[in-house]
PDB file of C-alpha atoms in Angstrom:
ATOM      1  CA  GLY A   1     -10.123  19.303  10.942  1.00 83.00           C
ATOM      2  CA  SER A   2      -7.540  17.276   9.302  1.00 87.00           C
ATOM      3  CA  PRO A   3      -7.569  18.983   5.969  1.00 93.00           C
ATOM      4  CA  ALA A   4      -5.663  17.896   2.829  1.00 95.00           C
ATOM      5  CA  TRP A   5      -5.336  19.710  -0.420  1.00 95.00           C
ATOM      6  CA  SER A   6      -6.409  17.374  -4.242  1.00 96.00           C
ATOM      7  CA  PRO A   7      -3.107  16.622  -6.619  1.00 95.00           C
ATOM      8  CA  ASP A   8      -4.634  19.376  -8.720  1.00 94.00           C
ATOM      9  CA  GLY A   9      -4.960  21.891  -5.979  1.00 94.00           C
ATOM     10  CA  THR A  10      -8.959  22.353  -6.360  1.00 96.00           C
ATOM     11  CA  GLN A  11     -10.755  20.309  -4.065  1.00 97.00           C
ATOM     12  CA  LEU A  12     -10.110  20.114   0.200  1.00 97.00           C
ATOM     13  CA  ALA A  13     -10.711  16.815   2.187  1.00 97.00           C
ATOM     14  CA  ILE A  14     -11.915  17.561   5.326  1.00 96.00           C
ATOM     15  CA  THR A  15     -13.274  15.834   8.761  1.00 96.00           C
ATOM     16  CA  LEU A  16     -16.363  17.239   9.407  1.00 94.00           C
ATOM     17  CA  SER A  17     -19.220  17.186  12.253  1.00 90.00           C
ATOM     18  CA  TYR A  18     -21.741  19.200  11.889  1.00 79.00           C
ATOM     19  CA  GLU A  19     -24.484  16.836  10.153  1.00 79.00           C
ATOM     20  CA  THR A  20     -23.543  14.079  12.964  1.00 80.00           C
ATOM     21  CA  ASN A  21     -20.233  12.264  14.041  1.00 88.00           C
ATOM     22  CA  PRO A  22     -16.826  13.147  11.834  1.00 95.00           C
ATOM     23  CA  ASP A  23     -17.117  12.474   8.129  1.00 95.00           C
ATOM     24  CA  ILE A  24     -14.832  13.163   5.650  1.00 96.00           C
ATOM     25  CA  TYR A  25     -16.717  15.937   2.743  1.00 96.00           C
ATOM     26  CA  ILE A  26     -14.911  17.417  -0.049  1.00 97.00           C
ATOM     27  CA  ILE A  27     -14.976  21.113  -0.618  1.00 97.00           C
ATOM     28  CA  ASP A  28     -14.993  22.218  -4.058  1.00 96.00           C
ATOM     29  CA  VAL A  29     -12.651  25.336  -3.457  1.00 96.00           C
ATOM     30  CA  ALA A  30     -14.016  27.966  -6.096  1.00 96.00           C
ATOM     31  CA  SER A  31     -17.885  27.760  -5.128  1.00 97.00           C
ATOM     32  CA  GLY A  32     -17.359  26.359  -1.208  1.00 95.00           C
ATOM     33  CA  ARG A  33     -20.282  23.207  -2.094  1.00 96.00           C
ATOM     34  CA  LYS A  34     -19.527  20.744   0.225  1.00 95.00           C
ATOM     35  CA  ARG A  35     -19.812  16.556  -0.886  1.00 94.00           C
ATOM     36  CA  ARG A  36     -20.328  14.350   2.111  1.00 94.00           C
ATOM     37  CA  ILE A  37     -18.219  11.218   1.229  1.00 95.00           C
ATOM     38  CA  THR A  38     -18.098   8.754   4.155  1.00 95.00           C
ATOM     39  CA  ASP A  39     -21.582   8.087   6.214  1.00 91.00           C
ATOM     40  CA  HIS A  40     -20.963   6.163   8.848  1.00 91.00           C
ATOM     41  CA  TYR A  41     -21.063   5.920  13.129  1.00 91.00           C
ATOM     42  CA  GLY A  42     -17.542   5.474  13.422  1.00 91.00           C
ATOM     43  CA  ILE A  43     -15.429   8.242  12.981  1.00 94.00           C
ATOM     44  CA  ASP A  44     -13.609   9.104   9.899  1.00 95.00           C
ATOM     45  CA  THR A  45     -11.163  11.565   9.864  1.00 96.00           C
ATOM     46  CA  GLU A  46      -7.222  12.399   8.213  1.00 97.00           C
ATOM     47  CA  PRO A  47      -7.954  11.917   4.439  1.00 97.00           C
ATOM     48  CA  ALA A  48      -5.272  11.671   2.020  1.00 97.00           C
ATOM     49  CA  PHE A  49      -6.168  11.889  -1.549  1.00 97.00           C
ATOM     50  CA  ALA A  50      -4.237   9.182  -3.957  1.00 97.00           C
ATOM     51  CA  PRO A  51      -2.002  11.449  -6.392  1.00 96.00           C
ATOM     52  CA  ASP A  52      -4.487  10.956  -9.710  1.00 96.00           C
ATOM     53  CA  GLY A  53      -7.148  12.558  -7.633  1.00 96.00           C
ATOM     54  CA  GLN A  54      -9.860   9.206  -8.292  1.00 96.00           C
ATOM     55  CA  SER A  55      -9.415   7.667  -3.844  1.00 97.00           C
ATOM     56  CA  ILE A  56      -9.222   8.788  -0.893  1.00 97.00           C
ATOM     57  CA  VAL A  57      -7.444   6.890   2.087  1.00 98.00           C
ATOM     58  CA  PHE A  58      -8.509   7.526   5.559  1.00 97.00           C
ATOM     59  CA  THR A  59      -8.425   6.412   8.955  1.00 97.00           C
ATOM     60  CA  SER A  60     -11.717   5.786  10.617  1.00 96.00           C
ATOM     61  CA  ASP A  61     -12.904   3.531  13.990  1.00 95.00           C
ATOM     62  CA  ARG A  62     -15.400   2.007  12.680  1.00 92.00           C
ATOM     63  CA  GLY A  63     -13.785  -1.945  13.483  1.00 90.00           C
ATOM     64  CA  GLY A  64     -12.993  -1.142  16.471  1.00 92.00           C
ATOM     65  CA  GLN A  65      -9.653   0.405  16.440  1.00 94.00           C
ATOM     66  CA  PRO A  66      -8.516   2.743  13.950  1.00 97.00           C
ATOM     67  CA  GLN A  67      -7.686   1.119  10.116  1.00 97.00           C
ATOM     68  CA  LEU A  68      -7.168   2.930   6.911  1.00 98.00           C
ATOM     69  CA  TYR A  69      -9.551   2.662   4.818  1.00 98.00           C
ATOM     70  CA  ARG A  70      -9.893   4.022   0.966  1.00 97.00           C
ATOM     71  CA  THR A  71     -12.930   4.594  -0.837  1.00 97.00           C
ATOM     72  CA  SER A  72     -13.987   6.586  -4.582  1.00 96.00           C
ATOM     73  CA  VAL A  73     -13.625  10.599  -3.925  1.00 95.00           C
ATOM     74  CA  ASN A  74     -17.621   9.833  -5.336  1.00 93.00           C
ATOM     75  CA  GLY A  75     -17.983   7.884  -1.738  1.00 88.00           C
ATOM     76  CA  GLY A  76     -19.688   4.485  -1.872  1.00 89.00           C
ATOM     77  CA  ASP A  77     -18.342   1.578   0.103  1.00 92.00           C
ATOM     78  CA  ALA A  78     -15.127   2.304   1.729  1.00 96.00           C
ATOM     79  CA  GLN A  79     -12.867  -1.000   1.998  1.00 96.00           C
ATOM     80  CA  ARG A  80     -10.521  -1.951   4.524  1.00 97.00           C
ATOM     81  CA  ILE A  81      -6.505  -1.627   4.289  1.00 97.00           C
ATOM     82  CA  THR A  82      -4.425  -2.102   6.846  1.00 97.00           C
ATOM     83  CA  PHE A  83      -4.839  -5.252   8.781  1.00 95.00           C
ATOM     84  CA  GLN A  84      -1.461  -5.700  10.809  1.00 93.00           C
ATOM     85  CA  GLY A  85      -0.764  -4.130  13.945  1.00 92.00           C
ATOM     86  CA  LYS A  86      -3.464  -2.999  16.924  1.00 96.00           C
ATOM     87  CA  GLN A  87      -4.057   0.613  15.074  1.00 96.00           C
ATOM     88  CA  ASN A  88      -3.147   2.531  11.956  1.00 97.00           C
ATOM     89  CA  LEU A  89      -3.298   5.533  11.264  1.00 96.00           C
ATOM     90  CA  ARG A  90      -1.472   9.174   9.424  1.00 96.00           C
ATOM     91  CA  ALA A  91      -1.353   8.117   5.585  1.00 97.00           C
ATOM     92  CA  SER A  92       0.306  10.051   3.159  1.00 95.00           C
ATOM     93  CA  PHE A  93       0.635   8.694  -0.209  1.00 97.00           C
ATOM     94  CA  ALA A  94       4.080   7.693  -1.812  1.00 97.00           C
ATOM     95  CA  PRO A  95       4.060  10.681  -4.438  1.00 95.00           C
ATOM     96  CA  ASP A  96       3.619   7.101  -7.421  1.00 96.00           C
ATOM     97  CA  GLY A  97       0.456   6.258  -5.868  1.00 97.00           C
ATOM     98  CA  LYS A  98       1.512   2.149  -5.364  1.00 97.00           C
ATOM     99  CA  SER A  99       2.057   2.902  -1.532  1.00 98.00           C
ATOM    100  CA  LEU A 100       1.201   4.362   2.006  1.00 98.00           C
ATOM    101  CA  ALA A 101       3.584   5.734   4.341  1.00 98.00           C
ATOM    102  CA  LEU A 102       1.647   5.424   7.930  1.00 98.00           C
ATOM    103  CA  VAL A 103       1.948   5.250  11.685  1.00 97.00           C
ATOM    104  CA  ASN A 104       1.829   1.720  12.775  1.00 97.00           C
ATOM    105  CA  VAL A 105       1.086   1.357  16.890  1.00 96.00           C
ATOM    106  CA  GLU A 106       2.143  -2.012  18.379  1.00 93.00           C
ATOM    107  CA  ASN A 107       2.257  -2.864  22.277  1.00 91.00           C
ATOM    108  CA  SER A 108       2.596   0.956  22.700  1.00 90.00           C
ATOM    109  CA  SER A 109       4.972   2.298  20.068  1.00 94.00           C
ATOM    110  CA  TYR A 110       4.490   4.534  17.281  1.00 96.00           C
ATOM    111  CA  ARG A 111       6.401   3.640  14.266  1.00 97.00           C
ATOM    112  CA  ILE A 112       6.247   4.601  10.793  1.00 97.00           C
ATOM    113  CA  ALA A 113       5.701   2.246   8.326  1.00 98.00           C
ATOM    114  CA  LEU A 114       4.809   1.532   4.505  1.00 98.00           C
ATOM    115  CA  LEU A 115       1.896  -0.112   2.953  1.00 98.00           C
ATOM    116  CA  ASP A 116       2.396  -1.690  -0.287  1.00 97.00           C
ATOM    117  CA  LEU A 117      -0.929  -1.314  -1.568  1.00 97.00           C
ATOM    118  CA  ALA A 118      -0.834  -3.744  -4.561  1.00 96.00           C
ATOM    119  CA  SER A 119       0.610  -6.717  -2.087  1.00 96.00           C
ATOM    120  CA  GLY A 120      -1.026  -5.337   1.190  1.00 95.00           C
ATOM    121  CA  ASN A 121       2.322  -6.181   3.026  1.00 96.00           C
ATOM    122  CA  LEU A 122       3.186  -3.292   5.236  1.00 97.00           C
ATOM    123  CA  ARG A 123       7.301  -3.180   6.940  1.00 97.00           C
ATOM    124  CA  ILE A 124       8.116  -1.171   9.868  1.00 97.00           C
ATOM    125  CA  LEU A 125      10.804   1.316   9.277  1.00 97.00           C
ATOM    126  CA  SER A 126      11.027   3.150  12.355  1.00 95.00           C
ATOM    127  CA  ASP A 127      12.191   2.764  15.216  1.00 91.00           C
ATOM    128  CA  GLY A 128      10.852   5.026  17.967  1.00 88.00           C
ATOM    129  CA  ASN A 129       8.491   4.479  20.388  1.00 91.00           C
ATOM    130  CA  MET A 130       6.669   8.130  19.299  1.00 93.00           C
ATOM    131  CA  ASP A 131       7.216   8.196  15.737  1.00 94.00           C
ATOM    132  CA  GLU A 132       4.173  10.361  13.899  1.00 94.00           C
ATOM    133  CA  SER A 133       2.887  12.458  10.437  1.00 94.00           C
ATOM    134  CA  PRO A 134       5.491  10.834   8.001  1.00 96.00           C
ATOM    135  CA  SER A 135       5.320  12.481   4.546  1.00 95.00           C
ATOM    136  CA  PHE A 136       7.314  11.256   1.648  1.00 95.00           C
ATOM    137  CA  ALA A 137       9.886  13.418  -0.960  1.00 94.00           C
ATOM    138  CA  PRO A 138       8.809  14.083  -4.192  1.00 93.00           C
ATOM    139  CA  ASN A 139      11.070  11.777  -5.076  1.00 93.00           C
ATOM    140  CA  GLY A 140       9.141   8.572  -3.263  1.00 94.00           C
ATOM    141  CA  ALA A 141      12.603   7.688  -1.596  1.00 96.00           C
ATOM    142  CA  VAL A 142      12.511   9.473   1.132  1.00 96.00           C
ATOM    143  CA  ILE A 143       9.711   9.800   4.353  1.00 97.00           C
ATOM    144  CA  ILE A 144      10.597  12.498   6.952  1.00 95.00           C
ATOM    145  CA  TYR A 145       8.394  12.494  10.249  1.00 95.00           C
ATOM    146  CA  ALA A 146       8.479  13.641  13.721  1.00 93.00           C
ATOM    147  CA  THR A 147       9.680  11.905  16.650  1.00 92.00           C
ATOM    148  CA  GLN A 148      10.643  11.901  20.049  1.00 85.00           C
ATOM    149  CA  LYS A 149      13.585  11.578  22.006  1.00 77.00           C
ATOM    150  CA  SER A 150      14.768  12.395  25.701  1.00 73.00           C
ATOM    151  CA  GLY A 151      11.259  14.288  25.828  1.00 75.00           C
ATOM    152  CA  ALA A 152      12.188  17.399  23.473  1.00 78.00           C
ATOM    153  CA  ALA A 153      10.191  16.059  19.781  1.00 84.00           C
ATOM    154  CA  GLU A 154      13.114  16.402  16.359  1.00 89.00           C
ATOM    155  CA  LEU A 155      12.397  15.320  13.394  1.00 92.00           C
ATOM    156  CA  ALA A 156      13.761  12.588  11.258  1.00 93.00           C
ATOM    157  CA  THR A 157      14.477  10.879   8.312  1.00 95.00           C
ATOM    158  CA  VAL A 158      13.967   6.961   6.838  1.00 97.00           C
ATOM    159  CA  THR A 159      15.148   5.449   3.299  1.00 96.00           C
ATOM    160  CA  THR A 160      11.275   3.537   1.790  1.00 96.00           C
ATOM    161  CA  ASP A 161      13.757   0.698   2.130  1.00 94.00           C
ATOM    162  CA  GLY A 162      14.666   1.254   5.546  1.00 93.00           C
ATOM    163  CA  ARG A 163      18.748   1.062   5.037  1.00 93.00           C
ATOM    164  CA  VAL A 164      19.126   4.889   5.838  1.00 94.00           C
ATOM    165  CA  LYS A 165      18.381   6.556   9.086  1.00 93.00           C
ATOM    166  CA  GLN A 166      18.563  10.344   9.860  1.00 92.00           C
ATOM    167  CA  ARG A 167      17.553  12.796  13.001  1.00 88.00           C
ATOM    168  CA  LEU A 168      17.550  16.196  12.152  1.00 84.00           C
ATOM    169  CA  ARG A 169      18.363  18.463  15.053  1.00 73.00           C
ATOM    170  CA  GLN A 170      17.295  21.606  15.766  1.00 71.00           C
ATOM    171  CA  PRO A 171      15.571  24.195  18.285  1.00 67.00           C
ATOM    172  CA  GLY A 172      12.301  23.719  19.894  1.00 71.00           C
ATOM    173  CA  ASP A 173       9.647  21.329  19.241  1.00 74.00           C
ATOM    174  CA  VAL A 174       8.350  20.361  15.759  1.00 75.00           C
ATOM    175  CA  ARG A 175       5.403  18.533  14.443  1.00 77.00           C
ATOM    176  CA  GLU A 176       4.006  17.639  10.976  1.00 81.00           C
ATOM    177  CA  PRO A 177       6.442  18.102   8.838  1.00 80.00           C
ATOM    178  CA  ALA A 178       5.442  18.158   5.370  1.00 79.00           C
ATOM    179  CA  TRP A 179       7.809  18.593   1.879  1.00 79.00           C
ATOM    180  CA  SER A 180       7.338  20.814  -0.841  1.00 76.00           C
ATOM    181  CA  PRO A 181       6.335  19.686  -3.875  1.00 72.00           C
ATOM    182  CA  LEU A 182       8.968  19.996  -6.327  1.00 67.00           C
ATOM    183  CA  SER A 183       9.960  23.396  -8.802  1.00 59.00           C
ATOM    184  CA  ARG A 184       9.089  23.284 -11.950  1.00 59.00           C
TER     185      ARG A 184
END
């Protein structure tokens, strides 16, 4: 589950549980060869490649509640990177690799937050109770996400400074929004 493409499109980070509990693996697309990146008794899931392709952020409950961890694409010790809130999950890297959009859970509210990787500062950007699946625009200035309003799922956007918020109304339920890459 939870597949994520590498920036160059040659690898896929994925959660597999066929050897033991769910861990992160990287699959070379051309050869199909799998490399195990994490090996922990906790559940490791939702990998996201850094824009430089050298590290992966993932969600793990290895500390008791789901939090975000970072490790090299070669494996090794994973470092916890989120500490504010009861849970932090579903990370998405900014195009410049300096911050993460994520889902922060506190007091039963799921909100979109921005984590500055250099300082560790976490800032809540959305104000819904069930906001999920953040994805950065290619310019890094806007985050799109799914939210619930009156029992129906819809899209919303927020700027990375939190100043401008919009709801994008459309028919039907929406889940897992993602921006397309910039055309070249």
